[in-house]
Amino acid sequence: MAASPYTVSDVMTHTAVAIGREASYKEIVELMHQWQVSAVPVLEGEGRVVGVVSEADLLPKEEFRHDEPRLPGQSEEASKADAVLAEELMSSPAVTVHPDATLAEAARIMARKHVKRLPVVNGLGMLEGVVSRSDLLKVFLRPDEEIDEEIRSAVVAGLSPPDRVDFTVLDGVVTVRGPLRDRSLVPLLARAIRAVEGVVDVRMELD
């Protein structure tokens, strides 16, 4: 019983918007607005990712607008209120992901680091694309027919003849019906079906 071989490279945006260290505050804001993104990678050299500037890095300029003068030892957020270049604004090192990472791995990184977008880098740290939360949700756009075909070939086909079950897929929800002699297979079967990309839920209605 094998899960879908979906990786970050299958859903990421290959044409990524990026900036250099010397990009100005206003330039970054204009770029984010133009491309409707919440963060941009900062590159140096041949395209190595050295940091990320997000909306959270830009907001202190407004948040601390009236807090003058700013003194040494203030919070990092307050210090960013005076920043005007990407290298002063960026969060570094950048939180990144490799293109061969699974979608689950990318989702866990986003949740743990509280970010909405991840630069996708190769083994040398060079930018290959960007993956966002909405990209990770693309798998739920898979047609029911495609999910059905994968479950039949990768999951149900592995059951022995006496334990053959049937199932239906509707809006990504898989309902499994039929005889299953070995009840210990129920959680294994449910887990294998749930691992198929695009499955929203699994309902077991077994004899």
mmCIF file of C-alpha atoms in Angstrom:
data_model
loop_
_atom_site.group_PDB
_atom_site.id
_atom_site.type_symbol
_atom_site.label_atom_id
_atom_site.label_comp_id
_atom_site.label_asym_id
_atom_site.label_seq_id
_atom_site.Cartn_x
_atom_site.Cartn_y
_atom_site.Cartn_z
ATOM 1 C CA MET A 1 0.000 0.000 0.000
ATOM 2 C CA ALA A 2 1.853 3.083 -1.256
ATOM 3 C CA ALA A 3 1.033 6.747 -0.892
ATOM 4 C CA SER A 4 0.938 9.181 -3.784
ATOM 5 C CA PRO A 5 4.427 10.305 -4.853
ATOM 6 C CA TYR A 6 3.564 13.996 -4.651
ATOM 7 C CA THR A 7 6.437 16.281 -3.658
ATOM 8 C CA VAL A 8 6.951 20.020 -3.351
ATOM 9 C CA SER A 9 8.277 20.167 -6.928
ATOM 10 C CA ASP A 10 4.857 18.987 -8.180
ATOM 11 C CA VAL A 11 2.963 21.977 -6.763
ATOM 12 C CA MET A 12 5.474 24.804 -6.303
ATOM 13 C CA THR A 13 5.570 28.002 -8.344
ATOM 14 C CA HIS A 14 8.675 27.729 -10.514
ATOM 15 C CA THR A 15 8.775 31.398 -11.515
ATOM 16 C CA ALA A 16 9.506 32.944 -8.149
ATOM 17 C CA VAL A 17 9.622 36.664 -7.397
ATOM 18 C CA ALA A 18 12.874 37.487 -5.616
ATOM 19 C CA ILE A 19 14.978 40.505 -4.636
ATOM 20 C CA GLY A 20 18.602 41.360 -3.901
ATOM 21 C CA ARG A 21 20.103 42.621 -0.658
ATOM 22 C CA GLU A 22 19.983 46.235 -1.873
ATOM 23 C CA ALA A 23 16.273 46.304 -2.713
ATOM 24 C CA SER A 24 14.590 49.267 -1.039
ATOM 25 C CA TYR A 25 11.649 49.158 1.351
ATOM 26 C CA LYS A 26 9.278 50.779 -1.130
ATOM 27 C CA GLU A 27 10.477 48.542 -3.960
ATOM 28 C CA ILE A 28 9.703 45.474 -1.843
ATOM 29 C CA VAL A 29 6.210 46.717 -0.956
ATOM 30 C CA GLU A 30 5.471 47.501 -4.614
ATOM 31 C CA LEU A 31 6.709 44.063 -5.692
ATOM 32 C CA MET A 32 4.562 42.262 -3.110
ATOM 33 C CA HIS A 33 1.532 44.272 -4.187
ATOM 34 C CA GLN A 34 2.170 43.674 -7.886
ATOM 35 C CA TRP A 35 2.613 39.904 -7.540
ATOM 36 C CA GLN A 36 0.130 39.452 -4.679
ATOM 37 C CA VAL A 37 2.609 37.641 -2.437
ATOM 38 C CA SER A 38 3.192 37.919 1.310
ATOM 39 C CA ALA A 39 6.962 37.312 1.268
ATOM 40 C CA VAL A 40 9.922 37.390 -1.130
ATOM 41 C CA PRO A 41 13.271 35.558 -0.969
ATOM 42 C CA VAL A 42 16.467 37.614 -0.819
ATOM 43 C CA LEU A 43 19.195 36.356 -3.158
ATOM 44 C CA GLU A 44 22.900 36.928 -3.595
ATOM 45 C CA GLY A 45 25.455 35.743 -6.123
ATOM 46 C CA GLU A 46 24.103 33.240 -8.636
ATOM 47 C CA GLY A 47 20.802 32.928 -6.834
ATOM 48 C CA ARG A 48 21.572 31.599 -3.361
ATOM 49 C CA VAL A 49 18.818 32.312 -0.829
ATOM 50 C CA VAL A 50 20.190 34.281 2.135
ATOM 51 C CA GLY A 51 16.951 35.452 3.724
ATOM 52 C CA VAL A 52 13.283 36.279 3.316
ATOM 53 C CA VAL A 53 11.406 39.562 3.678
ATOM 54 C CA SER A 54 7.793 39.065 4.693
ATOM 55 C CA GLU A 55 4.925 41.380 5.500
ATOM 56 C CA ALA A 56 5.750 40.824 9.172
ATOM 57 C CA ASP A 57 9.229 42.273 8.554
ATOM 58 C CA LEU A 58 7.740 45.364 6.909
ATOM 59 C CA LEU A 59 4.981 46.196 9.390
ATOM 60 C CA PRO A 60 7.195 47.529 12.240
ATOM 61 C CA LYS A 61 7.788 50.700 10.201
ATOM 62 C CA GLU A 62 4.106 51.499 10.684
ATOM 63 C CA GLU A 63 3.762 49.916 14.126
ATOM 64 C CA PHE A 64 6.630 51.927 15.642
ATOM 65 C CA ARG A 65 6.176 55.037 13.516
ATOM 66 C CA HIS A 66 5.737 57.364 16.519
ATOM 67 C CA ASP A 67 8.231 55.655 18.851
ATOM 68 C CA GLU A 68 11.137 58.100 18.623
ATOM 69 C CA PRO A 69 13.951 57.933 19.294
ATOM 70 C CA ARG A 70 14.719 54.216 19.075
ATOM 71 C CA LEU A 71 17.332 53.143 21.564
ATOM 72 C CA PRO A 72 19.921 50.324 21.514
ATOM 73 C CA GLY A 73 18.588 47.121 22.974
ATOM 74 C CA GLN A 74 15.064 47.528 21.687
ATOM 75 C CA SER A 75 13.324 44.512 20.181
ATOM 76 C CA GLU A 76 14.234 43.247 16.723
ATOM 77 C CA GLU A 77 10.810 44.358 15.497
ATOM 78 C CA ALA A 78 11.414 47.911 16.708
ATOM 79 C CA SER A 79 14.870 48.018 15.125
ATOM 80 C CA LYS A 80 13.383 47.012 11.772
ATOM 81 C CA ALA A 81 11.271 50.169 11.836
ATOM 82 C CA ASP A 82 14.390 52.101 10.790
ATOM 83 C CA ALA A 83 15.423 49.614 8.094
ATOM 84 C CA VAL A 84 15.279 50.697 4.459
ATOM 85 C CA LEU A 85 17.048 47.870 2.610
ATOM 86 C CA ALA A 86 16.250 44.190 2.179
ATOM 87 C CA GLU A 87 19.419 43.086 3.985
ATOM 88 C CA GLU A 88 18.296 45.083 7.046
ATOM 89 C CA LEU A 89 14.702 43.876 6.886
ATOM 90 C CA MET A 90 15.117 40.202 6.042
ATOM 91 C CA SER A 91 14.790 37.274 8.384
ATOM 92 C CA SER A 92 17.935 35.193 8.088
ATOM 93 C CA PRO A 93 18.760 32.392 7.678
ATOM 94 C CA ALA A 94 15.757 31.730 5.492
ATOM 95 C CA VAL A 95 13.360 28.903 6.307
ATOM 96 C CA THR A 96 13.464 26.785 3.146
ATOM 97 C CA VAL A 97 12.431 23.400 1.793
ATOM 98 C CA HIS A 98 13.892 21.057 -0.835
ATOM 99 C CA PRO A 99 11.927 20.196 -4.006
ATOM 100 C CA ASP A 100 11.842 16.481 -3.170
ATOM 101 C CA ALA A 101 10.245 17.049 0.244
ATOM 102 C CA THR A 102 6.755 15.668 0.680
ATOM 103 C CA LEU A 103 3.777 17.991 0.949
ATOM 104 C CA ALA A 104 3.311 16.861 4.549
ATOM 105 C CA GLU A 105 6.890 17.846 5.372
ATOM 106 C CA ALA A 106 6.396 21.289 3.825
ATOM 107 C CA ALA A 107 3.137 21.760 5.723
ATOM 108 C CA ARG A 108 4.829 20.846 9.018
ATOM 109 C CA ILE A 109 7.646 23.347 8.392
ATOM 110 C CA MET A 110 5.130 26.105 7.640
ATOM 111 C CA ALA A 111 3.138 25.331 10.781
ATOM 112 C CA ARG A 112 6.197 25.053 13.032
ATOM 113 C CA LYS A 113 7.836 28.235 11.731
ATOM 114 C CA HIS A 114 4.568 30.180 11.323
ATOM 115 C CA VAL A 115 5.227 31.115 7.691
ATOM 116 C CA LYS A 116 2.924 31.174 4.675
ATOM 117 C CA ARG A 117 5.501 30.646 1.927
ATOM 118 C CA LEU A 118 8.754 28.703 1.646
ATOM 119 C CA PRO A 119 11.576 29.251 -0.848
ATOM 120 C CA VAL A 120 12.373 25.949 -2.551
ATOM 121 C CA VAL A 121 16.145 25.438 -2.810
ATOM 122 C CA ASN A 122 18.443 22.764 -4.189
ATOM 123 C CA GLY A 123 21.364 21.196 -2.372
ATOM 124 C CA LEU A 124 23.504 24.298 -2.973
ATOM 125 C CA GLY A 125 20.884 26.655 -1.548
ATOM 126 C CA MET A 126 19.973 28.021 -4.987
ATOM 127 C CA LEU A 127 16.391 29.149 -5.523
ATOM 128 C CA GLU A 128 14.269 26.819 -7.656
ATOM 129 C CA GLY A 129 10.813 28.132 -6.798
ATOM 130 C CA VAL A 130 8.426 29.003 -3.998
ATOM 131 C CA VAL A 131 5.717 26.905 -2.372
ATOM 132 C CA SER A 132 2.811 28.506 -0.534
ATOM 133 C CA ARG A 133 -0.033 27.263 1.622
ATOM 134 C CA SER A 134 -2.373 27.513 -1.361
ATOM 135 C CA ASP A 135 0.043 25.398 -3.421
ATOM 136 C CA LEU A 136 -0.144 22.615 -0.844
ATOM 137 C CA LEU A 137 -3.935 22.648 -1.191
ATOM 138 C CA LYS A 138 -3.774 22.030 -4.956
ATOM 139 C CA VAL A 139 -3.871 18.262 -4.397
ATOM 140 C CA PHE A 140 -7.467 18.614 -3.228
ATOM 141 C CA LEU A 141 -8.347 19.723 -6.761
ATOM 142 C CA ARG A 142 -7.625 16.190 -8.059
ATOM 143 C CA PRO A 143 -10.697 14.741 -9.814
ATOM 144 C CA ASP A 144 -12.553 11.983 -7.958
ATOM 145 C CA GLU A 145 -11.871 9.677 -10.901
ATOM 146 C CA GLU A 146 -8.120 10.127 -10.517
ATOM 147 C CA ILE A 147 -8.275 9.431 -6.778
ATOM 148 C CA ASP A 148 -10.456 6.377 -7.456
ATOM 149 C CA GLU A 149 -7.954 4.992 -9.954
ATOM 150 C CA GLU A 150 -5.023 5.417 -7.580
ATOM 151 C CA ILE A 151 -6.812 3.759 -4.664
ATOM 152 C CA ARG A 152 -7.761 0.779 -6.830
ATOM 153 C CA SER A 153 -4.232 0.306 -8.180
ATOM 154 C CA ALA A 154 -2.141 1.198 -5.136
ATOM 155 C CA VAL A 155 -4.308 0.202 -2.183
ATOM 156 C CA VAL A 156 -7.214 -2.160 -2.873
ATOM 157 C CA ALA A 157 -5.225 -4.267 -5.337
ATOM 158 C CA GLY A 158 -2.979 -5.273 -2.446
ATOM 159 C CA LEU A 159 -5.792 -6.977 -0.541
ATOM 160 C CA SER A 160 -6.282 -10.739 -0.806
ATOM 161 C CA PRO A 161 -9.385 -11.898 -2.772
ATOM 162 C CA PRO A 162 -11.530 -12.815 0.277
ATOM 163 C CA ASP A 163 -11.014 -9.307 1.628
ATOM 164 C CA ARG A 164 -11.946 -7.462 -1.536
ATOM 165 C CA VAL A 165 -13.852 -4.276 -0.764
ATOM 166 C CA ASP A 166 -15.451 -1.661 -2.929
ATOM 167 C CA PHE A 167 -15.524 2.072 -2.474
ATOM 168 C CA THR A 168 -16.828 5.309 -3.903
ATOM 169 C CA VAL A 169 -15.205 8.729 -4.090
ATOM 170 C CA LEU A 170 -17.368 11.837 -3.905
ATOM 171 C CA ASP A 171 -15.838 15.305 -3.506
ATOM 172 C CA GLY A 172 -12.682 13.664 -2.195
ATOM 173 C CA VAL A 173 -14.527 11.699 0.512
ATOM 174 C CA VAL A 174 -13.889 7.957 0.191
ATOM 175 C CA THR A 175 -16.564 5.545 1.457
ATOM 176 C CA VAL A 176 -15.361 1.947 1.772
ATOM 177 C CA ARG A 177 -17.936 -0.881 1.716
ATOM 178 C CA GLY A 178 -17.881 -4.659 1.577
ATOM 179 C CA PRO A 179 -16.626 -7.703 3.468
ATOM 180 C CA LEU A 180 -13.316 -7.610 5.313
ATOM 181 C CA ARG A 181 -12.560 -10.801 7.235
ATOM 182 C CA ASP A 182 -9.433 -9.538 8.970
ATOM 183 C CA ARG A 183 -10.612 -6.656 11.135
ATOM 184 C CA SER A 184 -7.003 -5.742 11.955
ATOM 185 C CA LEU A 185 -6.751 -4.444 8.376
ATOM 186 C CA VAL A 186 -9.354 -1.724 8.979
ATOM 187 C CA PRO A 187 -7.007 0.936 10.438
ATOM 188 C CA LEU A 188 -4.272 -0.011 7.951
ATOM 189 C CA LEU A 189 -6.678 0.289 5.028
ATOM 190 C CA ALA A 190 -8.024 3.624 6.260
ATOM 191 C CA ARG A 191 -4.496 4.974 6.747
ATOM 192 C CA ALA A 192 -3.393 3.864 3.265
ATOM 193 C CA ILE A 193 -6.414 5.501 1.624
ATOM 194 C CA ARG A 194 -5.978 8.690 3.628
ATOM 195 C CA ALA A 195 -2.346 8.850 2.426
ATOM 196 C CA VAL A 196 -3.526 9.222 -1.186
ATOM 197 C CA GLU A 197 -3.158 12.877 -2.135
ATOM 198 C CA GLY A 198 -6.508 14.605 -2.535
ATOM 199 C CA VAL A 199 -8.469 12.409 -0.125
ATOM 200 C CA VAL A 200 -10.513 14.637 2.186
ATOM 201 C CA ASP A 201 -11.863 11.930 4.512
ATOM 202 C CA VAL A 202 -12.347 8.154 4.757
ATOM 203 C CA ARG A 203 -15.584 6.516 5.912
ATOM 204 C CA MET A 204 -15.548 2.799 6.660
ATOM 205 C CA GLU A 205 -18.889 0.962 6.164
ATOM 206 C CA LEU A 206 -17.635 -2.630 6.257
ATOM 207 C CA ASP A 207 -19.548 -5.851 6.767
#
